[in-house]
């Protein structure tokens, strides 16, 4: 097949696959673009070997994975790339373009089990209170942006939403009277997450004093806006969270660590795993269970302090 026709075929299947992810899988646009970036890398690999996507063999896919490992990519990245390739080939079989799935019997690379990193309650409160104080003593355009950022961080901590979910929030998704926010999660699944008092107050100030200025009469449907009146980009949120964490806590912090902090602090406070699963929008309880490892020291201290048979013999037992 001539090179130009091969490239045209690749582009056709790429566009069809992305449409499938948007419409039938209901993925957020940020997730769709992440799939697109990974798939383009795989399609480039195929093109260099003169192989059409519908003609890829297991040996070709294995060669691609070997190339990723030679590039010293992390097991998590290789596993993610394989997931994208696997989903793509299943799509081709589903569409009748391929007879078999070359990834069918390929195992995913083993990944080391890492525990989520999170803030302590004191650290979370410290960052938020510092940002609130800065907001209160700042004037002008900078205050408008600080009101937005403070409301955004309070919402992240109050709900544990993903960054993609945050930037996709519409202003009508927030009900300050009832104290709930409607979140559209992975796979187009909607969930309601309650808002605490601090988040409600921060959002009220942002919606009253800041957002109307940022909107500039453009009628943007998104909750959090840039200074140009458009919805915030995912990269902007990540950069802002990192900036404030470095300024107030002198440490690196990603928005996803806010999500880990949200879940861990709920569990430490006595929330059950099923409730946390619903709030986080996890499809499987096993995903939520990893947070139990984070609170083991806390649970042990509680146990030793409260169980009558856990006390040391030298301590008098109370009635």
PDB file of C-alpha atoms in Angstrom:
ATOM      1  CA  UNK A   1       0.000   0.000   0.000  1.00  0.00           C
ATOM      2  CA  UNK A   2       1.437   3.434  -0.949  1.00  0.00           C
ATOM      3  CA  UNK A   3       2.565   5.621   1.953  1.00  0.00           C
ATOM      4  CA  UNK A   4      -0.064   8.306   1.343  1.00  0.00           C
ATOM      5  CA  UNK A   5      -2.916   5.783   1.284  1.00  0.00           C
ATOM      6  CA  UNK A   6      -1.568   4.155   4.453  1.00  0.00           C
ATOM      7  CA  UNK A   7      -1.492   7.501   6.261  1.00  0.00           C
ATOM      8  CA  UNK A   8      -5.016   8.266   5.074  1.00  0.00           C
ATOM      9  CA  UNK A   9      -6.253   4.923   6.387  1.00  0.00           C
ATOM     10  CA  UNK A  10      -4.576   5.502   9.743  1.00  0.00           C
ATOM     11  CA  UNK A  11      -6.173   8.932  10.051  1.00  0.00           C
ATOM     12  CA  UNK A  12      -9.568   7.465   9.179  1.00  0.00           C
ATOM     13  CA  UNK A  13      -9.371   4.830  11.904  1.00  0.00           C
ATOM     14  CA  UNK A  14      -7.971   7.298  14.412  1.00  0.00           C
ATOM     15  CA  UNK A  15     -10.894   9.672  13.894  1.00  0.00           C
ATOM     16  CA  UNK A  16     -13.425   6.819  14.019  1.00  0.00           C
ATOM     17  CA  UNK A  17     -11.882   5.517  17.256  1.00  0.00           C
ATOM     18  CA  UNK A  18     -11.953   8.926  18.929  1.00  0.00           C
ATOM     19  CA  UNK A  19     -15.589   9.362  17.917  1.00  0.00           C
ATOM     20  CA  UNK A  20     -16.324   5.970  19.485  1.00  0.00           C
ATOM     21  CA  UNK A  21     -14.648   7.054  22.733  1.00  0.00           C
ATOM     22  CA  UNK A  22     -16.667  10.269  22.842  1.00  0.00           C
ATOM     23  CA  UNK A  23     -20.080   8.920  21.890  1.00  0.00           C
ATOM     24  CA  UNK A  24     -20.264   5.283  22.960  1.00  0.00           C
ATOM     25  CA  UNK A  25     -17.729   5.188  25.791  1.00  0.00           C
ATOM     26  CA  UNK A  26     -18.690   8.672  27.009  1.00  0.00           C
ATOM     27  CA  UNK A  27     -15.121   9.657  27.916  1.00  0.00           C
ATOM     28  CA  UNK A  28     -14.251  13.194  28.908  1.00  0.00           C
ATOM     29  CA  UNK A  29     -12.492  15.221  26.225  1.00  0.00           C
ATOM     30  CA  UNK A  30      -9.289  15.275  28.289  1.00  0.00           C
ATOM     31  CA  UNK A  31      -9.311  11.462  28.349  1.00  0.00           C
ATOM     32  CA  UNK A  32     -10.052  11.310  24.617  1.00  0.00           C
ATOM     33  CA  UNK A  33      -7.051  13.527  23.878  1.00  0.00           C
ATOM     34  CA  UNK A  34      -4.825  11.386  26.113  1.00  0.00           C
ATOM     35  CA  UNK A  35      -5.937   8.294  24.163  1.00  0.00           C
ATOM     36  CA  UNK A  36      -5.260  10.148  20.911  1.00  0.00           C
ATOM     37  CA  UNK A  37      -1.702  11.074  21.916  1.00  0.00           C
ATOM     38  CA  UNK A  38      -0.834   7.492  22.893  1.00  0.00           C
ATOM     39  CA  UNK A  39      -2.483   6.004  19.814  1.00  0.00           C
ATOM     40  CA  UNK A  40      -0.639   8.352  17.453  1.00  0.00           C
ATOM     41  CA  UNK A  41       2.624   7.059  18.860  1.00  0.00           C
ATOM     42  CA  UNK A  42       1.555   3.478  18.097  1.00  0.00           C
ATOM     43  CA  UNK A  43       0.303   4.369  14.610  1.00  0.00           C
ATOM     44  CA  UNK A  44       3.605   6.087  13.855  1.00  0.00           C
ATOM     45  CA  UNK A  45       5.397   2.892  14.879  1.00  0.00           C
ATOM     46  CA  UNK A  46       3.190   0.879  12.492  1.00  0.00           C
ATOM     47  CA  UNK A  47       3.695   3.348   9.640  1.00  0.00           C
ATOM     48  CA  UNK A  48       7.481   3.125   9.886  1.00  0.00           C
ATOM     49  CA  UNK A  49       7.184  -0.623   9.391  1.00  0.00           C
ATOM     50  CA  UNK A  50       4.704  -0.338   6.568  1.00  0.00           C
ATOM     51  CA  UNK A  51       1.947  -2.077   8.529  1.00  0.00           C
ATOM     52  CA  UNK A  52      -1.717  -1.001   8.377  1.00  0.00           C
ATOM     53  CA  UNK A  53      -3.592  -0.944  11.726  1.00  0.00           C
ATOM     54  CA  UNK A  54      -5.946  -3.675  10.491  1.00  0.00           C
ATOM     55  CA  UNK A  55      -2.989  -5.937   9.635  1.00  0.00           C
ATOM     56  CA  UNK A  56      -1.013  -5.668  12.886  1.00  0.00           C
ATOM     57  CA  UNK A  57       0.087  -8.966  14.410  1.00  0.00           C
ATOM     58  CA  UNK A  58       0.917  -9.956  17.960  1.00  0.00           C
ATOM     59  CA  UNK A  59       4.607  -9.878  17.031  1.00  0.00           C
ATOM     60  CA  UNK A  60       4.247  -6.257  15.889  1.00  0.00           C
ATOM     61  CA  UNK A  61       2.575  -5.236  19.151  1.00  0.00           C
ATOM     62  CA  UNK A  62       5.270  -7.030  21.171  1.00  0.00           C
ATOM     63  CA  UNK A  63       7.924  -5.184  19.153  1.00  0.00           C
ATOM     64  CA  UNK A  64       6.191  -1.890  19.984  1.00  0.00           C
ATOM     65  CA  UNK A  65       6.158  -2.710  23.704  1.00  0.00           C
ATOM     66  CA  UNK A  66       9.836  -3.669  23.527  1.00  0.00           C
ATOM     67  CA  UNK A  67      10.600  -0.280  21.990  1.00  0.00           C
ATOM     68  CA  UNK A  68       8.790   1.475  24.843  1.00  0.00           C
ATOM     69  CA  UNK A  69      10.829  -0.474  27.373  1.00  0.00           C
ATOM     70  CA  UNK A  70      14.074   0.395  25.571  1.00  0.00           C
ATOM     71  CA  UNK A  71      13.089   4.045  25.958  1.00  0.00           C
ATOM     72  CA  UNK A  72      13.092   3.405  29.733  1.00  0.00           C
ATOM     73  CA  UNK A  73       9.442   4.392  30.127  1.00  0.00           C
ATOM     74  CA  UNK A  74       7.875   3.499  33.452  1.00  0.00           C
ATOM     75  CA  UNK A  75       5.838   0.278  33.777  1.00  0.00           C
ATOM     76  CA  UNK A  76       2.765   2.448  34.383  1.00  0.00           C
ATOM     77  CA  UNK A  77       3.295   4.291  31.074  1.00  0.00           C
ATOM     78  CA  UNK A  78       3.891   1.070  29.139  1.00  0.00           C
ATOM     79  CA  UNK A  79       0.781  -0.449  30.700  1.00  0.00           C
ATOM     80  CA  UNK A  80      -1.260   2.618  29.766  1.00  0.00           C
ATOM     81  CA  UNK A  81      -0.014   2.525  26.167  1.00  0.00           C
ATOM     82  CA  UNK A  82      -0.902  -1.175  25.947  1.00  0.00           C
ATOM     83  CA  UNK A  83      -4.389  -0.422  27.263  1.00  0.00           C
ATOM     84  CA  UNK A  84      -4.883   2.140  24.489  1.00  0.00           C
ATOM     85  CA  UNK A  85      -3.562  -0.273  21.819  1.00  0.00           C
ATOM     86  CA  UNK A  86      -5.739  -3.080  23.200  1.00  0.00           C
ATOM     87  CA  UNK A  87      -8.858  -0.897  23.181  1.00  0.00           C
ATOM     88  CA  UNK A  88      -8.086   0.251  19.634  1.00  0.00           C
ATOM     89  CA  UNK A  89      -7.711  -3.274  18.250  1.00  0.00           C
ATOM     90  CA  UNK A  90     -10.878  -4.423  19.998  1.00  0.00           C
ATOM     91  CA  UNK A  91     -12.609  -1.515  18.294  1.00  0.00           C
ATOM     92  CA  UNK A  92     -11.273  -2.612  14.900  1.00  0.00           C
ATOM     93  CA  UNK A  93     -12.583  -6.155  15.466  1.00  0.00           C
ATOM     94  CA  UNK A  94     -15.920  -4.754  16.615  1.00  0.00           C
ATOM     95  CA  UNK A  95     -16.162  -2.685  13.425  1.00  0.00           C
ATOM     96  CA  UNK A  96     -15.360  -5.723  11.267  1.00  0.00           C
ATOM     97  CA  UNK A  97     -12.121  -4.184   9.991  1.00  0.00           C
ATOM     98  CA  UNK A  98      -9.912  -6.852  11.600  1.00  0.00           C
ATOM     99  CA  UNK A  99     -10.456 -10.575  11.923  1.00  0.00           C
ATOM    100  CA  UNK A 100      -8.550 -11.000  15.184  1.00  0.00           C
ATOM    101  CA  UNK A 101      -7.228  -8.947  18.091  1.00  0.00           C
ATOM    102  CA  UNK A 102      -3.401  -9.138  18.229  1.00  0.00           C
ATOM    103  CA  UNK A 103      -3.394  -8.061  21.893  1.00  0.00           C
ATOM    104  CA  UNK A 104      -5.820 -10.757  23.043  1.00  0.00           C
ATOM    105  CA  UNK A 105      -3.319 -12.917  24.940  1.00  0.00           C
ATOM    106  CA  UNK A 106      -0.776 -10.264  25.873  1.00  0.00           C
ATOM    107  CA  UNK A 107      -0.356  -9.752  29.651  1.00  0.00           C
ATOM    108  CA  UNK A 108      -0.061  -6.235  31.021  1.00  0.00           C
ATOM    109  CA  UNK A 109       3.364  -5.257  32.425  1.00  0.00           C
ATOM    110  CA  UNK A 110       3.611  -5.745  36.169  1.00  0.00           C
ATOM    111  CA  UNK A 111       3.594  -2.482  38.074  1.00  0.00           C
ATOM    112  CA  UNK A 112       4.982  -1.867  41.543  1.00  0.00           C
ATOM    113  CA  UNK A 113       2.260  -1.218  44.091  1.00  0.00           C
ATOM    114  CA  UNK A 114       2.615   2.381  45.176  1.00  0.00           C
ATOM    115  CA  UNK A 115       0.490   4.014  47.843  1.00  0.00           C
ATOM    116  CA  UNK A 116      -1.231   7.319  47.051  1.00  0.00           C
ATOM    117  CA  UNK A 117       0.461  10.384  48.529  1.00  0.00           C
ATOM    118  CA  UNK A 118      -1.682  12.807  50.480  1.00  0.00           C
ATOM    119  CA  UNK A 119      -1.651  15.854  52.727  1.00  0.00           C
ATOM    120  CA  UNK A 120      -2.281  15.757  56.427  1.00  0.00           C
ATOM    121  CA  UNK A 121      -5.407  17.550  57.626  1.00  0.00           C
ATOM    122  CA  UNK A 122      -3.190  20.265  59.107  1.00  0.00           C
ATOM    123  CA  UNK A 123      -1.387  20.768  55.786  1.00  0.00           C
ATOM    124  CA  UNK A 124      -4.642  20.979  53.831  1.00  0.00           C
ATOM    125  CA  UNK A 125      -6.076  23.519  56.268  1.00  0.00           C
ATOM    126  CA  UNK A 126      -2.838  25.521  56.270  1.00  0.00           C
ATOM    127  CA  UNK A 127      -2.743  25.848  52.481  1.00  0.00           C
ATOM    128  CA  UNK A 128      -6.398  26.828  52.231  1.00  0.00           C
ATOM    129  CA  UNK A 129      -6.234  29.331  55.087  1.00  0.00           C
ATOM    130  CA  UNK A 130      -3.104  30.960  53.664  1.00  0.00           C
ATOM    131  CA  UNK A 131      -4.766  31.326  50.273  1.00  0.00           C
ATOM    132  CA  UNK A 132      -7.939  32.710  51.848  1.00  0.00           C
ATOM    133  CA  UNK A 133      -5.929  35.280  53.812  1.00  0.00           C
ATOM    134  CA  UNK A 134      -4.104  36.307  50.645  1.00  0.00           C
ATOM    135  CA  UNK A 135      -7.446  36.708  48.890  1.00  0.00           C
ATOM    136  CA  UNK A 136      -8.812  38.920  51.657  1.00  0.00           C
ATOM    137  CA  UNK A 137      -5.913  41.376  51.559  1.00  0.00           C
ATOM    138  CA  UNK A 138      -5.519  41.599  47.762  1.00  0.00           C
ATOM    139  CA  UNK A 139      -7.347  44.092  45.557  1.00  0.00           C
ATOM    140  CA  UNK A 140      -7.964  44.624  41.866  1.00  0.00           C
ATOM    141  CA  UNK A 141      -7.636  42.097  39.075  1.00  0.00           C
ATOM    142  CA  UNK A 142      -5.353  39.865  41.131  1.00  0.00           C
ATOM    143  CA  UNK A 143      -8.103  39.472  43.739  1.00  0.00           C
ATOM    144  CA  UNK A 144     -10.533  38.332  41.028  1.00  0.00           C
ATOM    145  CA  UNK A 145      -8.176  35.508  40.089  1.00  0.00           C
ATOM    146  CA  UNK A 146      -7.413  34.623  43.702  1.00  0.00           C
ATOM    147  CA  UNK A 147     -11.129  34.298  44.481  1.00  0.00           C
ATOM    148  CA  UNK A 148     -11.370  31.837  41.594  1.00  0.00           C
ATOM    149  CA  UNK A 149      -8.317  29.872  42.693  1.00  0.00           C
ATOM    150  CA  UNK A 150      -9.427  29.701  46.320  1.00  0.00           C
ATOM    151  CA  UNK A 151     -12.888  28.452  45.329  1.00  0.00           C
ATOM    152  CA  UNK A 152     -11.288  25.922  43.014  1.00  0.00           C
ATOM    153  CA  UNK A 153      -9.007  24.498  45.721  1.00  0.00           C
ATOM    154  CA  UNK A 154     -11.820  24.387  48.273  1.00  0.00           C
ATOM    155  CA  UNK A 155     -13.923  22.478  45.736  1.00  0.00           C
ATOM    156  CA  UNK A 156     -11.089  20.032  45.014  1.00  0.00           C
ATOM    157  CA  UNK A 157     -10.684  19.280  48.722  1.00  0.00           C
ATOM    158  CA  UNK A 158     -14.424  19.181  49.424  1.00  0.00           C
ATOM    159  CA  UNK A 159     -15.307  16.782  46.602  1.00  0.00           C
ATOM    160  CA  UNK A 160     -12.191  14.900  45.505  1.00  0.00           C
ATOM    161  CA  UNK A 161     -13.059  15.457  41.836  1.00  0.00           C
ATOM    162  CA  UNK A 162     -10.524  14.683  39.113  1.00  0.00           C
ATOM    163  CA  UNK A 163      -8.931  17.601  37.240  1.00  0.00           C
ATOM    164  CA  UNK A 164     -10.766  16.613  34.039  1.00  0.00           C
ATOM    165  CA  UNK A 165     -14.040  16.633  35.944  1.00  0.00           C
ATOM    166  CA  UNK A 166     -13.239  20.000  37.513  1.00  0.00           C
ATOM    167  CA  UNK A 167     -12.561  21.820  34.243  1.00  0.00           C
ATOM    168  CA  UNK A 168     -15.691  20.259  32.708  1.00  0.00           C
ATOM    169  CA  UNK A 169     -18.013  21.478  35.490  1.00  0.00           C
ATOM    170  CA  UNK A 170     -20.806  23.798  34.352  1.00  0.00           C
ATOM    171  CA  UNK A 171     -21.895  26.671  36.544  1.00  0.00           C
ATOM    172  CA  UNK A 172     -25.416  25.220  36.793  1.00  0.00           C
ATOM    173  CA  UNK A 173     -23.938  21.977  38.153  1.00  0.00           C
ATOM    174  CA  UNK A 174     -23.424  23.669  41.522  1.00  0.00           C
ATOM    175  CA  UNK A 175     -26.374  24.088  43.870  1.00  0.00           C
ATOM    176  CA  UNK A 176     -25.260  26.211  46.798  1.00  0.00           C
ATOM    177  CA  UNK A 177     -28.661  26.115  48.486  1.00  0.00           C
ATOM    178  CA  UNK A 178     -28.658  22.335  48.857  1.00  0.00           C
ATOM    179  CA  UNK A 179     -24.865  22.104  49.031  1.00  0.00           C
ATOM    180  CA  UNK A 180     -24.298  19.643  46.180  1.00  0.00           C
ATOM    181  CA  UNK A 181     -22.342  19.574  42.941  1.00  0.00           C
ATOM    182  CA  UNK A 182     -23.278  17.367  39.986  1.00  0.00           C
ATOM    183  CA  UNK A 183     -20.161  15.759  38.517  1.00  0.00           C
ATOM    184  CA  UNK A 184     -19.917  14.024  35.149  1.00  0.00           C
ATOM    185  CA  UNK A 185     -17.322  11.300  35.611  1.00  0.00           C
ATOM    186  CA  UNK A 186     -15.657   8.628  33.533  1.00  0.00           C
ATOM    187  CA  UNK A 187     -17.859   6.790  31.089  1.00  0.00           C
ATOM    188  CA  UNK A 188     -20.461   9.549  31.248  1.00  0.00           C
ATOM    189  CA  UNK A 189     -21.527   8.473  34.751  1.00  0.00           C
ATOM    190  CA  UNK A 190     -23.064  11.272  36.790  1.00  0.00           C
ATOM    191  CA  UNK A 191     -22.754  11.537  40.549  1.00  0.00           C
ATOM    192  CA  UNK A 192     -23.815  14.014  43.221  1.00  0.00           C
ATOM    193  CA  UNK A 193     -21.153  15.081  45.722  1.00  0.00           C
ATOM    194  CA  UNK A 194     -21.953  17.184  48.807  1.00  0.00           C
ATOM    195  CA  UNK A 195     -20.196  20.477  49.525  1.00  0.00           C
ATOM    196  CA  UNK A 196     -19.045  21.569  52.965  1.00  0.00           C
ATOM    197  CA  UNK A 197     -19.569  25.016  54.453  1.00  0.00           C
ATOM    198  CA  UNK A 198     -16.105  26.321  53.492  1.00  0.00           C
ATOM    199  CA  UNK A 199     -16.522  25.275  49.856  1.00  0.00           C
ATOM    200  CA  UNK A 200     -20.023  26.756  49.647  1.00  0.00           C
ATOM    201  CA  UNK A 201     -18.808  30.105  51.019  1.00  0.00           C
ATOM    202  CA  UNK A 202     -15.800  30.190  48.681  1.00  0.00           C
ATOM    203  CA  UNK A 203     -17.958  29.377  45.655  1.00  0.00           C
ATOM    204  CA  UNK A 204     -20.536  31.975  46.669  1.00  0.00           C
ATOM    205  CA  UNK A 205     -17.871  34.704  46.717  1.00  0.00           C
ATOM    206  CA  UNK A 206     -16.421  33.527  43.413  1.00  0.00           C
ATOM    207  CA  UNK A 207     -19.798  33.372  41.659  1.00  0.00           C
ATOM    208  CA  UNK A 208     -20.834  36.767  43.017  1.00  0.00           C
ATOM    209  CA  UNK A 209     -17.629  38.817  42.825  1.00  0.00           C
ATOM    210  CA  UNK A 210     -15.267  37.087  40.421  1.00  0.00           C
ATOM    211  CA  UNK A 211     -16.932  34.994  37.748  1.00  0.00           C
ATOM    212  CA  UNK A 212     -19.113  37.804  36.300  1.00  0.00           C
ATOM    213  CA  UNK A 213     -15.938  39.838  35.726  1.00  0.00           C
ATOM    214  CA  UNK A 214     -14.080  36.927  34.128  1.00  0.00           C
ATOM    215  CA  UNK A 215     -17.031  35.947  31.934  1.00  0.00           C
ATOM    216  CA  UNK A 216     -16.977  39.310  30.109  1.00  0.00           C
ATOM    217  CA  UNK A 217     -20.517  38.758  28.866  1.00  0.00           C
ATOM    218  CA  UNK A 218     -19.460  35.817  26.700  1.00  0.00           C
ATOM    219  CA  UNK A 219     -21.922  33.427  28.320  1.00  0.00           C
ATOM    220  CA  UNK A 220     -19.453  30.612  28.953  1.00  0.00           C
ATOM    221  CA  UNK A 221     -21.160  27.555  30.487  1.00  0.00           C
ATOM    222  CA  UNK A 222     -18.105  26.478  32.493  1.00  0.00           C
ATOM    223  CA  UNK A 223     -17.838  27.066  36.227  1.00  0.00           C
ATOM    224  CA  UNK A 224     -14.185  28.112  36.387  1.00  0.00           C
ATOM    225  CA  UNK A 225     -13.023  30.632  33.799  1.00  0.00           C
ATOM    226  CA  UNK A 226      -9.733  32.035  32.599  1.00  0.00           C
ATOM    227  CA  UNK A 227      -9.059  35.770  32.463  1.00  0.00           C
ATOM    228  CA  UNK A 228     -10.200  35.572  28.822  1.00  0.00           C
ATOM    229  CA  UNK A 229     -13.630  34.278  29.764  1.00  0.00           C
ATOM    230  CA  UNK A 230     -13.025  30.710  28.593  1.00  0.00           C
ATOM    231  CA  UNK A 231     -13.061  27.471  30.546  1.00  0.00           C
ATOM    232  CA  UNK A 232      -9.837  26.687  32.377  1.00  0.00           C
ATOM    233  CA  UNK A 233      -7.459  24.205  30.776  1.00  0.00           C
ATOM    234  CA  UNK A 234      -6.346  21.124  32.658  1.00  0.00           C
ATOM    235  CA  UNK A 235      -2.726  22.257  32.514  1.00  0.00           C
ATOM    236  CA  UNK A 236      -3.634  25.608  34.077  1.00  0.00           C
ATOM    237  CA  UNK A 237      -5.254  23.929  37.091  1.00  0.00           C
ATOM    238  CA  UNK A 238      -2.239  21.675  37.601  1.00  0.00           C
ATOM    239  CA  UNK A 239       0.131  24.650  37.427  1.00  0.00           C
ATOM    240  CA  UNK A 240      -1.924  26.695  39.916  1.00  0.00           C
ATOM    241  CA  UNK A 241      -2.136  23.866  42.448  1.00  0.00           C
ATOM    242  CA  UNK A 242       1.617  23.323  42.211  1.00  0.00           C
ATOM    243  CA  UNK A 243       2.304  27.042  42.622  1.00  0.00           C
ATOM    244  CA  UNK A 244       0.238  27.430  45.797  1.00  0.00           C
ATOM    245  CA  UNK A 245       1.597  24.223  47.337  1.00  0.00           C
ATOM    246  CA  UNK A 246       5.136  25.401  46.736  1.00  0.00           C
ATOM    247  CA  UNK A 247       4.391  28.880  48.112  1.00  0.00           C
ATOM    248  CA  UNK A 248       2.547  27.836  51.271  1.00  0.00           C
ATOM    249  CA  UNK A 249       3.765  24.302  52.031  1.00  0.00           C
ATOM    250  CA  UNK A 250       7.146  24.302  50.267  1.00  0.00           C
ATOM    251  CA  UNK A 251       6.449  20.952  48.630  1.00  0.00           C
ATOM    252  CA  UNK A 252       5.320  19.541  45.300  1.00  0.00           C
ATOM    253  CA  UNK A 253       1.630  18.789  45.057  1.00  0.00           C
ATOM    254  CA  UNK A 254      -0.558  17.664  42.177  1.00  0.00           C
ATOM    255  CA  UNK A 255      -4.350  18.066  42.021  1.00  0.00           C
ATOM    256  CA  UNK A 256      -4.631  14.277  42.241  1.00  0.00           C
ATOM    257  CA  UNK A 257      -3.032  14.421  45.694  1.00  0.00           C
ATOM    258  CA  UNK A 258      -5.946  16.625  46.728  1.00  0.00           C
ATOM    259  CA  UNK A 259      -8.160  13.724  45.629  1.00  0.00           C
ATOM    260  CA  UNK A 260      -6.081  11.279  47.670  1.00  0.00           C
ATOM    261  CA  UNK A 261      -6.250  13.627  50.659  1.00  0.00           C
ATOM    262  CA  UNK A 262     -10.029  13.890  50.342  1.00  0.00           C
ATOM    263  CA  UNK A 263     -10.441  10.099  50.419  1.00  0.00           C
ATOM    264  CA  UNK A 264      -7.897   9.499  53.167  1.00  0.00           C
ATOM    265  CA  UNK A 265      -9.305  12.153  55.481  1.00  0.00           C
ATOM    266  CA  UNK A 266     -12.831  10.776  55.022  1.00  0.00           C
ATOM    267  CA  UNK A 267     -11.624   7.293  55.904  1.00  0.00           C
ATOM    268  CA  UNK A 268      -9.728   8.586  58.918  1.00  0.00           C
ATOM    269  CA  UNK A 269     -12.903  10.351  60.019  1.00  0.00           C
ATOM    270  CA  UNK A 270     -14.897   7.128  59.965  1.00  0.00           C
ATOM    271  CA  UNK A 271     -16.492   7.066  56.491  1.00  0.00           C
ATOM    272  CA  UNK A 272     -17.104   3.609  55.022  1.00  0.00           C
ATOM    273  CA  UNK A 273     -15.457   2.442  51.804  1.00  0.00           C
ATOM    274  CA  UNK A 274     -18.712   2.165  49.858  1.00  0.00           C
ATOM    275  CA  UNK A 275     -19.554   5.797  50.513  1.00  0.00           C
ATOM    276  CA  UNK A 276     -16.054   6.915  49.527  1.00  0.00           C
ATOM    277  CA  UNK A 277     -16.309   4.802  46.370  1.00  0.00           C
ATOM    278  CA  UNK A 278     -19.506   6.626  45.386  1.00  0.00           C
ATOM    279  CA  UNK A 279     -18.036  10.042  46.140  1.00  0.00           C
ATOM    280  CA  UNK A 280     -14.875   9.361  44.129  1.00  0.00           C
ATOM    281  CA  UNK A 281     -16.756   7.794  41.221  1.00  0.00           C
ATOM    282  CA  UNK A 282     -14.739   4.565  41.324  1.00  0.00           C
ATOM    283  CA  UNK A 283     -16.221   1.764  39.231  1.00  0.00           C
ATOM    284  CA  UNK A 284     -14.707  -0.939  41.487  1.00  0.00           C
ATOM    285  CA  UNK A 285     -14.408  -1.082  45.258  1.00  0.00           C
ATOM    286  CA  UNK A 286     -10.910  -2.574  44.864  1.00  0.00           C
ATOM    287  CA  UNK A 287      -9.716   0.803  43.576  1.00  0.00           C
ATOM    288  CA  UNK A 288     -10.979   2.472  46.746  1.00  0.00           C
ATOM    289  CA  UNK A 289      -9.542  -0.201  49.042  1.00  0.00           C
ATOM    290  CA  UNK A 290      -5.968   0.981  48.479  1.00  0.00           C
ATOM    291  CA  UNK A 291      -6.707   3.898  50.805  1.00  0.00           C
ATOM    292  CA  UNK A 292      -7.078   1.500  53.735  1.00  0.00           C
ATOM    293  CA  UNK A 293      -3.283   1.028  53.715  1.00  0.00           C
ATOM    294  CA  UNK A 294      -2.813   4.749  54.263  1.00  0.00           C
ATOM    295  CA  UNK A 295      -4.787   4.866  57.488  1.00  0.00           C
ATOM    296  CA  UNK A 296      -3.385   1.708  59.083  1.00  0.00           C
ATOM    297  CA  UNK A 297      -1.298   3.656  61.667  1.00  0.00           C
ATOM    298  CA  UNK A 298      -4.326   5.805  62.497  1.00  0.00           C
ATOM    299  CA  UNK A 299      -6.551   2.747  62.927  1.00  0.00           C
ATOM    300  CA  UNK A 300      -3.934   1.034  65.103  1.00  0.00           C
ATOM    301  CA  UNK A 301      -3.671   4.060  67.396  1.00  0.00           C
ATOM    302  CA  UNK A 302      -7.452   4.190  67.695  1.00  0.00           C
ATOM    303  CA  UNK A 303      -7.572   0.475  68.446  1.00  0.00           C
ATOM    304  CA  UNK A 304      -4.865   0.628  71.105  1.00  0.00           C
ATOM    305  CA  UNK A 305      -6.525   3.601  72.740  1.00  0.00           C
ATOM    306  CA  UNK A 306     -10.045   2.210  72.832  1.00  0.00           C
ATOM    307  CA  UNK A 307     -10.050  -1.609  72.947  1.00  0.00           C
ATOM    308  CA  UNK A 308     -10.109  -2.857  76.575  1.00  0.00           C
ATOM    309  CA  UNK A 309      -7.924  -5.895  75.848  1.00  0.00           C
ATOM    310  CA  UNK A 310      -5.372  -3.850  73.912  1.00  0.00           C
ATOM    311  CA  UNK A 311      -4.213  -1.831  76.921  1.00  0.00           C
ATOM    312  CA  UNK A 312      -0.930  -2.664  78.599  1.00  0.00           C
ATOM    313  CA  UNK A 313      -1.078  -4.578  81.867  1.00  0.00           C
ATOM    314  CA  UNK A 314       0.477  -1.679  83.795  1.00  0.00           C
ATOM    315  CA  UNK A 315      -2.482   0.545  82.886  1.00  0.00           C
ATOM    316  CA  UNK A 316      -5.534   0.346  85.146  1.00  0.00           C
ATOM    317  CA  UNK A 317      -8.658  -0.844  83.410  1.00  0.00           C
ATOM    318  CA  UNK A 318     -11.662   1.447  83.683  1.00  0.00           C
ATOM    319  CA  UNK A 319     -15.103   0.053  84.387  1.00  0.00           C
TER     320      UNK A 319
END
